[in-house]
Amino acid sequence: MRQTFLAQLEELNNDVIKMGSILELSMNEMIGALYEKDIEKAKKIIDRDDEIDLLEQHIERECVNIIAKQQPLASDLRKITSIMKIITDIERIADQCADISEYIIKLSKYPQMEEPKSLELMIEAMKKMVINTIDSFVEADLEKAKAVIEADDEVDNDFEKITDELSLTMQNKPELVPQCVCYLMIIKYLERMADHATNIAEWITYIVTGDLTVG
Amino acid sequence: MRQTFLAQLEELNNDVIKMGSILELSMNEMIGALYEKDIEKAKKIIDRDDEIDLLEQHIERECVNIIAKQQPLASDLRKITSIMKIITDIERIADQCADISEYIIKLSKYPQMEEPKSLELMIEAMKKMVINTIDSFVEADLEKAKAVIEADDEVDNDFEKITDELSLTMQNKPELVPQCVCYLMIIKYLERMADHATNIAEWITYIVTGDLTVG
């Protein structure tokens, strides 16, 4: 019984890691598509969203099955219920890659404008958070999870800075309003991606310490 | 044992309903504050967010305890794990009430502009979705949950319409850009609130039917 349980728990773990890998792939392609205004790449990311949804449903069912059949206690149960939360956040981050891809397609229909100055910084900070949060799950690394939570302020600051920059651009060059609105929505999604990475890091903290302060 | 379990399940149910009531209160006050640009009301909503966070953590712990001690099977387990998802969505909707309140405070610092034309329609549609999704949980009403899921398109359409209207305003009256950017963020949050209401309706469908198609 314990043997089966450990095998099931390992399979569950591997499935979450697999979901994280697909997310990283989508995220990197989304970033590439955004820089290159690559419509084909953007469409591919939107299509891939189904794959993540199916994997989420599969893991969800696995979790319920393990709880029902193995009746795990204490720390194992905490891990499984946390995984049920983590996969929702992973799925949402993937959703946001697809949402941004829609705006990349929209953006490509207008004349190109110069990218907001801090966009690359914001993307790099957010990307690091998502990768580190997946890593901290794989390694059960509390320090790494803590660093993710702390990094969220940086992304929020970048968001404010870019919003101000885009507002100024729209005031000075009203003809660029449609493009700037696309960028406003894109940075809002980037900010949400960082928020979900923070949620995951908080769930990892809960798995390791049992301390529930997710909010 | 079964008696205790049923009592615990009822308490859990009541706590979710209580969380839903606090959310409705915050949502209604947020809508009032938005129409009246009432800074004091907006601040109160931001403060109340802690109350919802604490209730979420309490319910989360209740769920894990019930699963660990009562080892519920099949449909009961499905209900409890779904509640763990539902409370996350309720908490996020409350978060978004607080986020909108921040923009109400920001907005009040600029000269007033006329509200976007479809804003009231969008707010009403979103509000109905949130109230109906809580109701469909209380009543385990599958039809009501289905209606919530279907209503999401309406809110998405309102979002597109208002975005276009605000873009036009910014092009014609660049001096109104800061206010329009606040409204753009507000409608983005309203749209997210409707999305979370949809998620909850999908979890309710899962509780009642066992059909897992949440995406």
Short mmCIF file of C-alpha atoms in Angstrom, two decimals:
data_model
loop_
_atom_site.label_atom_id
_atom_site.label_comp_id
_atom_site.label_asym_id
_atom_site.label_seq_id
_atom_site.Cartn_x
_atom_site.Cartn_y
_atom_site.Cartn_z
CA MET A 1 0.00 0.00 0.00
CA ARG A 2 2.73 2.48 1.06
CA GLN A 3 4.78 1.42 -1.97
CA THR A 4 1.87 2.15 -4.34
CA PHE A 5 1.24 5.43 -2.58
CA LEU A 6 4.83 6.59 -2.97
CA ALA A 7 4.79 5.63 -6.64
CA GLN A 8 1.54 7.58 -7.15
CA LEU A 9 2.97 10.59 -5.33
CA GLU A 10 6.06 10.51 -7.52
CA GLU A 11 3.95 10.29 -10.67
CA LEU A 12 1.92 13.26 -9.45
CA ASN A 13 5.11 15.20 -8.82
CA ASN A 14 6.39 14.38 -12.29
CA ASP A 15 3.13 15.50 -13.88
CA VAL A 16 3.35 18.88 -12.12
CA ILE A 17 6.95 19.23 -13.30
CA LYS A 18 5.82 18.34 -16.84
CA MET A 19 3.09 21.00 -16.63
CA GLY A 20 5.73 23.47 -15.46
CA SER A 21 7.95 22.58 -18.44
CA ILE A 22 5.15 23.16 -20.95
CA LEU A 23 4.45 26.48 -19.24
CA GLU A 24 8.09 27.53 -19.51
CA LEU A 25 8.04 26.62 -23.19
CA SER A 26 4.89 28.68 -23.80
CA MET A 27 6.25 31.58 -21.80
CA ASN A 28 9.56 31.67 -23.70
CA GLU A 29 7.76 31.46 -27.03
CA MET A 30 5.35 34.21 -25.97
CA ILE A 31 8.30 36.46 -25.07
CA GLY A 32 9.91 35.71 -28.45
CA ALA A 33 6.65 36.38 -30.30
CA LEU A 34 6.21 39.67 -28.44
CA TYR A 35 9.69 40.94 -29.31
CA GLU A 36 9.43 39.79 -32.93
CA LYS A 37 5.69 40.51 -33.39
CA ASP A 38 5.50 36.95 -34.72
CA ILE A 39 1.83 36.15 -35.45
CA GLU A 40 2.44 32.48 -36.31
CA LYS A 41 4.24 31.88 -33.04
CA ALA A 42 1.45 33.72 -31.19
CA LYS A 43 -1.19 31.46 -32.76
CA LYS A 44 0.79 28.37 -31.76
CA ILE A 45 0.82 29.50 -28.13
CA ILE A 46 -2.96 29.99 -28.17
CA ASP A 47 -3.39 26.44 -29.54
CA ARG A 48 -1.08 24.94 -26.93
CA ASP A 49 -3.31 26.27 -24.14
CA ASP A 50 -5.60 23.22 -24.54
CA GLU A 51 -2.72 20.88 -23.75
CA ILE A 52 -2.14 22.62 -20.41
CA ASP A 53 -5.89 22.57 -19.61
CA LEU A 54 -6.06 18.81 -20.20
CA LEU A 55 -2.98 18.20 -18.07
CA GLU A 56 -4.53 20.30 -15.28
CA GLN A 57 -7.71 18.19 -15.38
CA HIS A 58 -5.65 14.98 -15.39
CA ILE A 59 -3.63 16.05 -12.32
CA GLU A 60 -6.79 17.27 -10.58
CA ARG A 61 -8.34 13.79 -11.00
CA GLU A 62 -5.09 12.10 -9.89
CA CYS A 63 -5.13 14.18 -6.69
CA VAL A 64 -8.74 13.31 -5.86
CA ASN A 65 -8.08 9.63 -6.58
CA ILE A 66 -5.01 9.48 -4.36
CA ILE A 67 -6.84 11.21 -1.51
CA ALA A 68 -9.83 8.87 -1.85
CA LYS A 69 -7.88 5.63 -2.19
CA GLN A 70 -4.79 6.23 -0.06
CA GLN A 71 -6.25 8.53 2.59
CA PRO A 72 -2.93 10.29 3.14
CA LEU A 73 -2.36 12.11 6.42
CA ALA A 74 -0.68 15.35 7.52
CA SER A 75 2.21 16.44 5.34
CA ASP A 76 1.32 14.18 2.38
CA LEU A 77 -2.25 15.49 2.35
CA ARG A 78 -0.93 19.04 2.59
CA LYS A 79 1.25 18.41 -0.41
CA ILE A 80 -1.57 16.97 -2.52
CA THR A 81 -4.08 19.72 -1.71
CA SER A 82 -1.39 22.32 -2.40
CA ILE A 83 -0.68 20.73 -5.76
CA MET A 84 -4.39 21.16 -6.57
CA LYS A 85 -3.91 24.91 -5.99
CA ILE A 86 -0.55 25.13 -7.75
CA ILE A 87 -1.86 23.60 -10.99
CA THR A 88 -4.62 26.23 -11.08
CA ASP A 89 -2.00 28.97 -10.91
CA ILE A 90 0.15 27.26 -13.56
CA GLU A 91 -2.90 27.00 -15.81
CA ARG A 92 -3.70 30.70 -15.27
CA ILE A 93 -0.13 31.74 -16.16
CA ALA A 94 -0.46 29.69 -19.36
CA ASP A 95 -3.82 31.39 -20.00
CA GLN A 96 -2.09 34.72 -19.70
CA CYS A 97 0.54 33.68 -22.25
CA ALA A 98 -2.39 32.99 -24.60
CA ASP A 99 -4.08 36.30 -23.68
CA ILE A 100 -0.86 38.21 -24.42
CA SER A 101 -0.59 36.33 -27.72
CA GLU A 102 -4.01 37.70 -28.71
CA TYR A 103 -2.67 41.21 -28.11
CA ILE A 104 0.50 40.43 -30.09
CA ILE A 105 -1.74 39.57 -33.05
CA LYS A 106 -3.74 42.78 -32.50
CA LEU A 107 -0.56 44.82 -32.15
CA SER A 108 0.82 43.52 -35.44
CA LYS A 109 -2.09 45.15 -37.31
CA TYR A 110 -0.95 48.67 -36.37
CA PRO A 111 2.21 50.51 -37.47
CA GLN A 112 5.07 49.51 -35.19
CA MET A 113 5.94 51.76 -32.28
CA GLU A 114 9.03 51.69 -30.11
CA GLU A 115 8.67 49.28 -27.19
CA PRO A 116 8.14 50.79 -23.71
CA LYS A 117 11.58 51.34 -22.15
CA SER A 118 11.24 49.09 -19.09
CA LEU A 119 9.34 46.30 -20.88
CA GLU A 120 12.39 44.07 -21.24
CA LEU A 121 13.27 44.55 -17.56
CA MET A 122 9.71 43.67 -16.54
CA ILE A 123 9.65 40.58 -18.75
CA GLU A 124 13.00 39.37 -17.41
CA ALA A 125 11.92 39.88 -13.77
CA MET A 126 8.59 38.07 -14.34
CA LYS A 127 10.25 35.24 -16.27
CA LYS A 128 12.78 34.70 -13.48
CA MET A 129 9.92 34.51 -10.96
CA VAL A 130 8.03 31.86 -12.96
CA ILE A 131 11.14 29.74 -13.57
CA ASN A 132 12.27 30.01 -9.94
CA THR A 133 8.85 29.15 -8.61
CA ILE A 134 8.76 25.94 -10.69
CA ASP A 135 12.35 25.18 -9.58
CA SER A 136 11.48 25.75 -5.93
CA PHE A 137 8.66 23.20 -6.30
CA VAL A 138 10.98 20.65 -7.90
CA GLU A 139 13.66 21.19 -5.25
CA ALA A 140 11.29 21.98 -2.32
CA ASP A 141 13.57 24.99 -1.89
CA LEU A 142 12.15 27.40 0.70
CA GLU A 143 14.80 30.08 0.08
CA LYS A 144 14.05 30.14 -3.63
CA ALA A 145 10.31 30.39 -2.93
CA LYS A 146 10.96 33.32 -0.58
CA ALA A 147 13.01 35.10 -3.26
CA VAL A 148 10.09 34.73 -5.70
CA ILE A 149 7.69 36.35 -3.22
CA GLU A 150 10.11 39.22 -2.64
CA ALA A 151 10.67 39.81 -6.36
CA ASP A 152 6.98 40.61 -6.95
CA ASP A 153 7.46 44.25 -5.86
CA GLU A 154 9.98 44.74 -8.64
CA VAL A 155 7.46 43.64 -11.28
CA ASP A 156 4.78 45.88 -9.72
CA ASN A 157 7.17 48.84 -9.90
CA ASP A 158 7.97 48.10 -13.54
CA PHE A 159 4.23 47.98 -14.22
CA GLU A 160 3.71 51.46 -12.71
CA LYS A 161 6.71 52.87 -14.58
CA ILE A 162 5.59 51.51 -17.95
CA THR A 163 1.98 52.67 -17.36
CA ASP A 164 3.27 56.23 -16.79
CA GLU A 165 5.45 56.02 -19.88
CA LEU A 166 2.57 54.79 -22.06
CA SER A 167 0.25 57.49 -20.66
CA LEU A 168 2.78 60.14 -21.63
CA THR A 169 3.19 58.66 -25.11
CA MET A 170 -0.60 58.68 -25.64
CA GLN A 171 -0.80 62.31 -24.54
CA ASN A 172 2.00 63.40 -26.85
CA LYS A 173 1.23 61.12 -29.80
CA PRO A 174 -2.51 60.37 -29.83
CA GLU A 175 -2.06 58.44 -33.09
CA LEU A 176 -0.24 55.76 -31.06
CA VAL A 177 -3.19 55.20 -28.65
CA PRO A 178 -4.31 51.83 -30.12
CA GLN A 179 -0.80 50.36 -29.84
CA CYS A 180 -0.31 51.79 -26.35
CA VAL A 181 -3.62 50.26 -25.19
CA CYS A 182 -2.36 46.86 -26.41
CA TYR A 183 0.85 47.33 -24.43
CA LEU A 184 -1.16 48.40 -21.35
CA MET A 185 -3.09 45.13 -21.48
CA ILE A 186 0.10 43.15 -22.12
CA ILE A 187 1.87 44.58 -19.05
CA LYS A 188 -1.27 43.97 -16.97
CA TYR A 189 -1.07 40.28 -17.96
CA LEU A 190 2.67 40.21 -17.22
CA GLU A 191 1.93 41.61 -13.77
CA ARG A 192 -0.73 38.91 -13.22
CA MET A 193 1.75 36.21 -14.28
CA ALA A 194 4.11 37.41 -11.55
CA ASP A 195 1.21 37.37 -9.04
CA HIS A 196 0.44 33.74 -9.88
CA ALA A 197 4.15 32.84 -9.55
CA THR A 198 3.97 34.42 -6.08
CA ASN A 199 0.88 32.34 -5.22
CA ILE A 200 2.72 29.16 -6.21
CA ALA A 201 5.72 30.17 -4.07
CA GLU A 202 3.33 30.67 -1.12
CA TRP A 203 1.87 27.19 -1.65
CA ILE A 204 5.37 25.72 -1.73
CA THR A 205 6.10 27.47 1.57
CA TYR A 206 2.91 25.87 2.93
CA ILE A 207 3.96 22.41 1.70
CA VAL A 208 7.36 22.67 3.37
CA THR A 209 6.48 24.51 6.60
CA GLY A 210 2.71 23.97 7.09
CA ASP A 211 2.40 27.73 7.53
CA LEU A 212 -0.69 28.97 5.69
CA THR A 213 -0.45 32.68 4.98
CA VAL A 214 -1.49 32.68 1.34
CA GLY A 215 -3.61 35.72 0.56
CA MET B 1 -18.74 9.63 13.16
CA ARG B 2 -21.17 10.21 10.29
CA GLN B 3 -23.10 12.69 12.48
CA THR B 4 -19.92 14.70 13.23
CA PHE B 5 -19.01 14.60 9.58
CA LEU B 6 -22.37 15.97 8.45
CA ALA B 7 -22.16 18.73 11.07
CA GLN B 8 -18.65 19.64 9.86
CA LEU B 9 -19.79 19.64 6.26
CA GLU B 10 -22.66 21.96 7.13
CA GLU B 11 -20.35 24.30 9.01
CA LEU B 12 -18.05 24.34 5.99
CA ASN B 13 -20.97 25.15 3.73
CA ASN B 14 -22.06 27.99 6.02
CA ASP B 15 -18.56 29.43 6.08
CA VAL B 16 -18.44 29.50 2.28
CA ILE B 17 -21.85 31.21 2.23
CA LYS B 18 -20.55 33.71 4.80
CA MET B 19 -17.51 34.40 2.61
CA GLY B 20 -19.87 34.91 -0.33
CA SER B 21 -21.95 37.40 1.70
CA ILE B 22 -18.90 39.46 2.63
CA LEU B 23 -17.88 39.43 -1.02
CA GLU B 24 -21.32 40.68 -2.11
CA LEU B 25 -21.08 43.46 0.46
CA SER B 26 -17.64 44.52 -0.78
CA MET B 27 -18.74 44.31 -4.39
CA ASN B 28 -21.82 46.47 -3.83
CA GLU B 29 -19.79 49.04 -1.89
CA MET B 30 -17.12 49.06 -4.59
CA ILE B 31 -19.78 49.74 -7.23
CA GLY B 32 -21.21 52.57 -5.09
CA ALA B 33 -17.74 54.02 -4.51
CA LEU B 34 -17.01 53.88 -8.22
CA TYR B 35 -20.18 55.73 -9.22
CA GLU B 36 -19.79 58.31 -6.44
CA LYS B 37 -15.95 58.52 -6.53
CA ASP B 38 -16.15 57.99 -2.77
CA ILE B 39 -12.59 57.75 -1.41
CA GLU B 40 -13.61 56.85 2.15
CA LYS B 41 -15.75 53.97 0.95
CA ALA B 42 -12.90 52.82 -1.32
CA LYS B 43 -10.49 52.78 1.62
CA LYS B 44 -12.94 50.72 3.70
CA ILE B 45 -13.11 48.09 0.94
CA ILE B 46 -9.31 47.84 0.84
CA ASP B 47 -9.27 47.30 4.64
CA ARG B 48 -11.99 44.63 4.49
CA ASP B 49 -9.83 42.51 2.17
CA ASP B 50 -7.95 41.12 5.21
CA GLU B 51 -11.21 39.74 6.62
CA ILE B 52 -11.81 37.71 3.46
CA ASP B 53 -8.18 36.49 3.43
CA LEU B 54 -8.49 35.21 7.00
CA LEU B 55 -11.79 33.49 6.25
CA GLU B 56 -10.21 31.82 3.21
CA GLN B 57 -7.36 30.48 5.36
CA HIS B 58 -9.83 29.26 7.98
CA ILE B 59 -11.94 27.37 5.41
CA GLU B 60 -8.80 25.98 3.78
CA ARG B 61 -7.72 24.51 7.14
CA GLU B 62 -11.25 23.20 7.80
CA CYS B 63 -11.19 21.36 4.44
CA VAL B 64 -7.82 19.73 5.09
CA ASN B 65 -8.93 18.73 8.62
CA ILE B 66 -12.16 17.17 7.41
CA ILE B 67 -10.36 15.23 4.69
CA ALA B 68 -7.69 14.02 7.14
CA LYS B 69 -10.02 13.04 9.97
CA GLN B 70 -13.18 11.92 8.17
CA GLN B 71 -11.65 10.49 5.01
CA PRO B 72 -14.70 11.29 2.91
CA LEU B 73 -15.28 9.37 -0.28
CA ALA B 74 -16.56 10.15 -3.79
CA SER B 75 -19.08 12.97 -3.94
CA ASP B 76 -18.28 14.37 -0.47
CA LEU B 77 -14.59 14.52 -1.28
CA ARG B 78 -15.42 16.15 -4.61
CA LYS B 79 -17.41 18.80 -2.80
CA ILE B 80 -14.65 19.55 -0.31
CA THR B 81 -11.86 19.77 -2.88
CA SER B 82 -14.09 21.97 -5.03
CA ILE B 83 -14.74 24.27 -2.08
CA MET B 84 -10.96 24.64 -1.76
CA LYS B 85 -10.95 25.96 -5.35
CA ILE B 86 -14.09 28.08 -4.96
CA ILE B 87 -12.74 30.00 -1.97
CA THR B 88 -9.63 30.92 -3.98
CA ASP B 89 -11.86 32.41 -6.67
CA ILE B 90 -14.00 34.25 -4.08
CA GLU B 91 -10.84 35.65 -2.51
CA ARG B 92 -9.58 36.80 -5.93
CA ILE B 93 -12.87 38.58 -6.71
CA ALA B 94 -12.57 40.35 -3.34
CA ASP B 95 -8.96 41.24 -4.24
CA GLN B 96 -10.22 42.78 -7.43
CA CYS B 97 -12.76 44.89 -5.51
CA ALA B 98 -9.77 46.20 -3.54
CA ASP B 99 -7.73 46.72 -6.72
CA ILE B 100 -10.56 48.71 -8.30
CA SER B 101 -10.82 50.74 -5.10
CA GLU B 102 -7.18 51.76 -5.52
CA TYR B 103 -8.05 53.08 -8.99
CA ILE B 104 -11.13 54.89 -7.61
CA ILE B 105 -8.78 56.75 -5.27
CA LYS B 106 -6.40 57.49 -8.16
CA LEU B 107 -9.29 58.60 -10.38
CA SER B 108 -10.57 61.05 -7.75
CA LYS B 109 -7.32 63.02 -8.04
CA TYR B 110 -8.02 64.01 -11.65
CA PRO B 111 -10.77 66.29 -13.00
CA GLN B 112 -13.94 64.22 -13.45
CA MET B 113 -14.72 62.87 -16.90
CA GLU B 114 -17.97 61.39 -18.14
CA GLU B 115 -18.19 57.66 -17.42
CA PRO B 116 -17.75 55.26 -20.36
CA LYS B 117 -21.17 54.62 -21.88
CA SER B 118 -21.41 50.86 -21.38
CA LEU B 119 -19.78 50.85 -17.93
CA GLU B 120 -23.06 50.54 -16.06
CA LEU B 121 -24.19 47.68 -18.32
CA MET B 122 -20.88 45.88 -17.77
CA ILE B 123 -21.06 46.35 -14.00
CA GLU B 124 -24.65 45.07 -13.88
CA ALA B 125 -23.82 42.00 -15.98
CA MET B 126 -20.75 41.19 -13.85
CA LYS B 127 -22.62 41.77 -10.59
CA LYS B 128 -25.41 39.42 -11.67
CA MET B 129 -22.83 36.74 -12.48
CA VAL B 130 -21.18 36.98 -9.06
CA ILE B 131 -24.50 36.95 -7.17
CA ASN B 132 -25.87 34.08 -9.26
CA THR B 133 -22.71 32.03 -8.86
CA ILE B 134 -22.91 32.34 -5.05
CA ASP B 135 -26.65 31.51 -5.21
CA SER B 136 -26.02 28.48 -7.40
CA PHE B 137 -23.56 27.23 -4.79
CA VAL B 138 -26.08 27.73 -1.96
CA GLU B 139 -28.86 26.04 -3.93
CA ALA B 140 -26.65 23.53 -5.84
CA ASP B 141 -28.53 24.88 -8.86
CA LEU B 142 -27.00 23.56 -12.08
CA GLU B 143 -29.17 25.72 -14.36
CA LYS B 144 -28.12 28.89 -12.58
CA ALA B 145 -24.45 27.86 -12.81
CA LYS B 146 -24.89 27.28 -16.54
CA ALA B 147 -26.44 30.74 -16.97
CA VAL B 148 -23.40 32.28 -15.24
CA ILE B 149 -21.02 30.53 -17.62
CA GLU B 150 -23.04 31.71 -20.62
CA ALA B 151 -23.20 35.32 -19.37
CA ASP B 152 -19.42 35.69 -19.49
CA ASP B 153 -19.46 36.51 -23.21
CA GLU B 154 -21.66 39.54 -22.53
CA VAL B 155 -19.10 40.96 -20.08
CA ASP B 156 -16.28 40.27 -22.56
CA ASN B 157 -18.21 42.16 -25.26
CA ASP B 158 -18.79 45.10 -22.91
CA PHE B 159 -15.07 45.09 -22.17
CA GLU B 160 -14.19 45.34 -25.89
CA LYS B 161 -16.78 48.05 -26.45
CA ILE B 162 -15.58 50.22 -23.56
CA THR B 163 -11.94 49.73 -24.56
CA ASP B 164 -12.74 51.07 -28.02
CA GLU B 165 -14.67 53.99 -26.55
CA LEU B 166 -11.81 54.90 -24.18
CA SER B 167 -9.27 54.62 -27.01
CA LEU B 168 -11.31 57.07 -29.07
CA THR B 169 -11.64 59.48 -26.13
CA MET B 170 -7.86 59.40 -25.59
CA GLN B 171 -7.24 60.12 -29.26
CA ASN B 172 -9.67 63.05 -29.32
CA LYS B 173 -8.98 64.47 -25.85
CA PRO B 174 -5.38 63.60 -24.88
CA GLU B 175 -5.83 65.60 -21.65
CA LEU B 176 -8.15 62.81 -20.45
CA VAL B 177 -5.53 60.05 -20.88
CA PRO B 178 -4.78 59.59 -17.13
CA GLN B 179 -8.47 59.15 -16.28
CA CYS B 180 -9.04 56.83 -19.26
CA VAL B 181 -6.08 54.65 -18.21
CA CYS B 182 -7.70 54.29 -14.75
CA TYR B 183 -10.96 53.23 -16.40
CA LEU B 184 -9.09 50.77 -18.65
CA MET B 185 -7.63 49.08 -15.57
CA ILE B 186 -11.00 49.15 -13.80
CA ILE B 187 -12.79 47.39 -16.68
CA LYS B 188 -9.95 44.85 -16.88
CA TYR B 189 -10.60 44.02 -13.20
CA LEU B 190 -14.36 43.86 -13.82
CA GLU B 191 -13.71 41.39 -16.63
CA ARG B 192 -11.51 39.28 -14.33
CA MET B 193 -14.26 39.29 -11.68
CA ALA B 194 -16.65 37.80 -14.24
CA ASP B 195 -14.00 35.19 -15.17
CA HIS B 196 -13.69 34.12 -11.53
CA ALA B 197 -17.49 33.92 -11.23
CA THR B 198 -17.36 31.60 -14.27
CA ASN B 199 -14.68 29.45 -12.60
CA ILE B 200 -16.87 29.10 -9.51
CA ALA B 201 -19.86 28.11 -11.67
CA GLU B 202 -17.67 25.45 -13.33
CA TRP B 203 -16.67 24.06 -9.93
CA ILE B 204 -20.33 23.95 -8.90
CA THR B 205 -21.09 21.98 -12.07
CA TYR B 206 -18.28 19.60 -11.07
CA ILE B 207 -19.68 19.21 -7.54
CA VAL B 208 -23.15 18.35 -8.88
CA THR B 209 -22.29 16.27 -11.95
CA GLY B 210 -18.71 15.07 -11.39
CA ASP B 211 -17.89 16.40 -14.85
CA LEU B 212 -14.52 18.14 -14.78
CA THR B 213 -14.18 20.54 -17.70
CA VAL B 214 -12.82 23.56 -15.89
CA GLY B 215 -10.26 25.35 -18.03
#
